[in-house]
C-alpha positions as CSV (number, residue, x, y, z in Angstrom):
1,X,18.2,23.7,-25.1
2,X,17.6,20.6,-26.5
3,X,18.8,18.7,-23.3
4,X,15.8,20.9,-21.5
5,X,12.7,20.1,-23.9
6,X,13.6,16.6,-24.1
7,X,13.4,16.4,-20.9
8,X,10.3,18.2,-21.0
9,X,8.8,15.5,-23.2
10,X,9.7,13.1,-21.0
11,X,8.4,14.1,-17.9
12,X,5.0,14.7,-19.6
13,X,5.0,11.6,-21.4
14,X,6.1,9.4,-18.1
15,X,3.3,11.4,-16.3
16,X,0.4,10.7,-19.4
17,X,1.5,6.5,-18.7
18,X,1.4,6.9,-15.5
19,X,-1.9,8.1,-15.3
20,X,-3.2,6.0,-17.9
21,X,-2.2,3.1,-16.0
22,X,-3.8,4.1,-12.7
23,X,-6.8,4.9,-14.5
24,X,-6.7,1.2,-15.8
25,X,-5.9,-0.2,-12.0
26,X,-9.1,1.8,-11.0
27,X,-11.6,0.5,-13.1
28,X,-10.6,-2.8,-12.6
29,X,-10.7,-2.2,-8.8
30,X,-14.5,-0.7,-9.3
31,X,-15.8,-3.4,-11.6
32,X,-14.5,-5.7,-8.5
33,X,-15.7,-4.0,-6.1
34,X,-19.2,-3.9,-7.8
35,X,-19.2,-7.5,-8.0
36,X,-18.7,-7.7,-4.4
37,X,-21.4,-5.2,-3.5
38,X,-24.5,-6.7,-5.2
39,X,-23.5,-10.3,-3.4
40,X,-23.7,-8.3,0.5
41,X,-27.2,-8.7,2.2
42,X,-25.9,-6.2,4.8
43,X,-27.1,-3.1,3.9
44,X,-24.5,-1.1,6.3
45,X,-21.7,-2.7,4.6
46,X,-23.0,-2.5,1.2
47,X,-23.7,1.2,1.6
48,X,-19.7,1.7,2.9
49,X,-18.3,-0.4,0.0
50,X,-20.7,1.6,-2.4
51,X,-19.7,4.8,-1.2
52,X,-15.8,3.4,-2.2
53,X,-16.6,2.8,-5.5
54,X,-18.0,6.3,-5.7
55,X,-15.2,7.8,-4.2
56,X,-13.1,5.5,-6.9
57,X,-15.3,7.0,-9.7
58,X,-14.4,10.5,-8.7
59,X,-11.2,9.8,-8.8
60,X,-11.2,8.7,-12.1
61,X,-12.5,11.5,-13.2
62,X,-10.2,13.7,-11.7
63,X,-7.3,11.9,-14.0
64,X,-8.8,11.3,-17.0
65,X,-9.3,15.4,-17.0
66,X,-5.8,16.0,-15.7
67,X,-4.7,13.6,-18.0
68,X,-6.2,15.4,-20.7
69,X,-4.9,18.4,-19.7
70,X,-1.6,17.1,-19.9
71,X,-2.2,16.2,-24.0
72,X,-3.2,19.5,-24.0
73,X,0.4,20.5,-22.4
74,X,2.2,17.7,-25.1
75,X,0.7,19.3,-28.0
76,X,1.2,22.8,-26.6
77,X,5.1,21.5,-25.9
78,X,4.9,20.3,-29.8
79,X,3.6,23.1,-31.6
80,X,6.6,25.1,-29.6
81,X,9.4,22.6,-30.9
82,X,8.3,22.7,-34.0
83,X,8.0,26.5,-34.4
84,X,11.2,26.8,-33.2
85,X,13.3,25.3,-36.0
């Protein structure tokens, strides 16, 4: 049993960093592509790259929630460890 939930804890925690790393990766790749954006006279091409960082945006949405939900999962996944001694 205790082979099993520290697994557990692992997988969630390796999944949380993961996460948290991606979501750093993405707002750098944003904030770049920003920069980039307001230097373009072409409004075609500036209304493409614009719609990426939108698209980048959402998805940084999408795992800051799901990481969340996973801290919700960890602290779930403690208050069961703990209640079981």
């Amino acid at each position: 049993m205790k082979d099993a939930i520290m697994e557990q804890y692992t997988a969630i925690r390796a999944t949380i960093k993961n996460n948290v790393q991606t979501i750093r990766l993405l707002i750098s790749q944003a904030e770049s592509l920003k920069k980039v954006v307001s230097t373009i006279g072409d409004e075609k091409i500036k209304l493409s790259l614009e719609k990426q960082i939108s698209e980048i945006e959402t998805t940084i949405s999408s795992l800051i929630h799901q990481t969340d939900e996973l801290f919700d999962q960890y602290q779930s996944f403690v208050e069961k460890v703990f209640s079981q001694k």
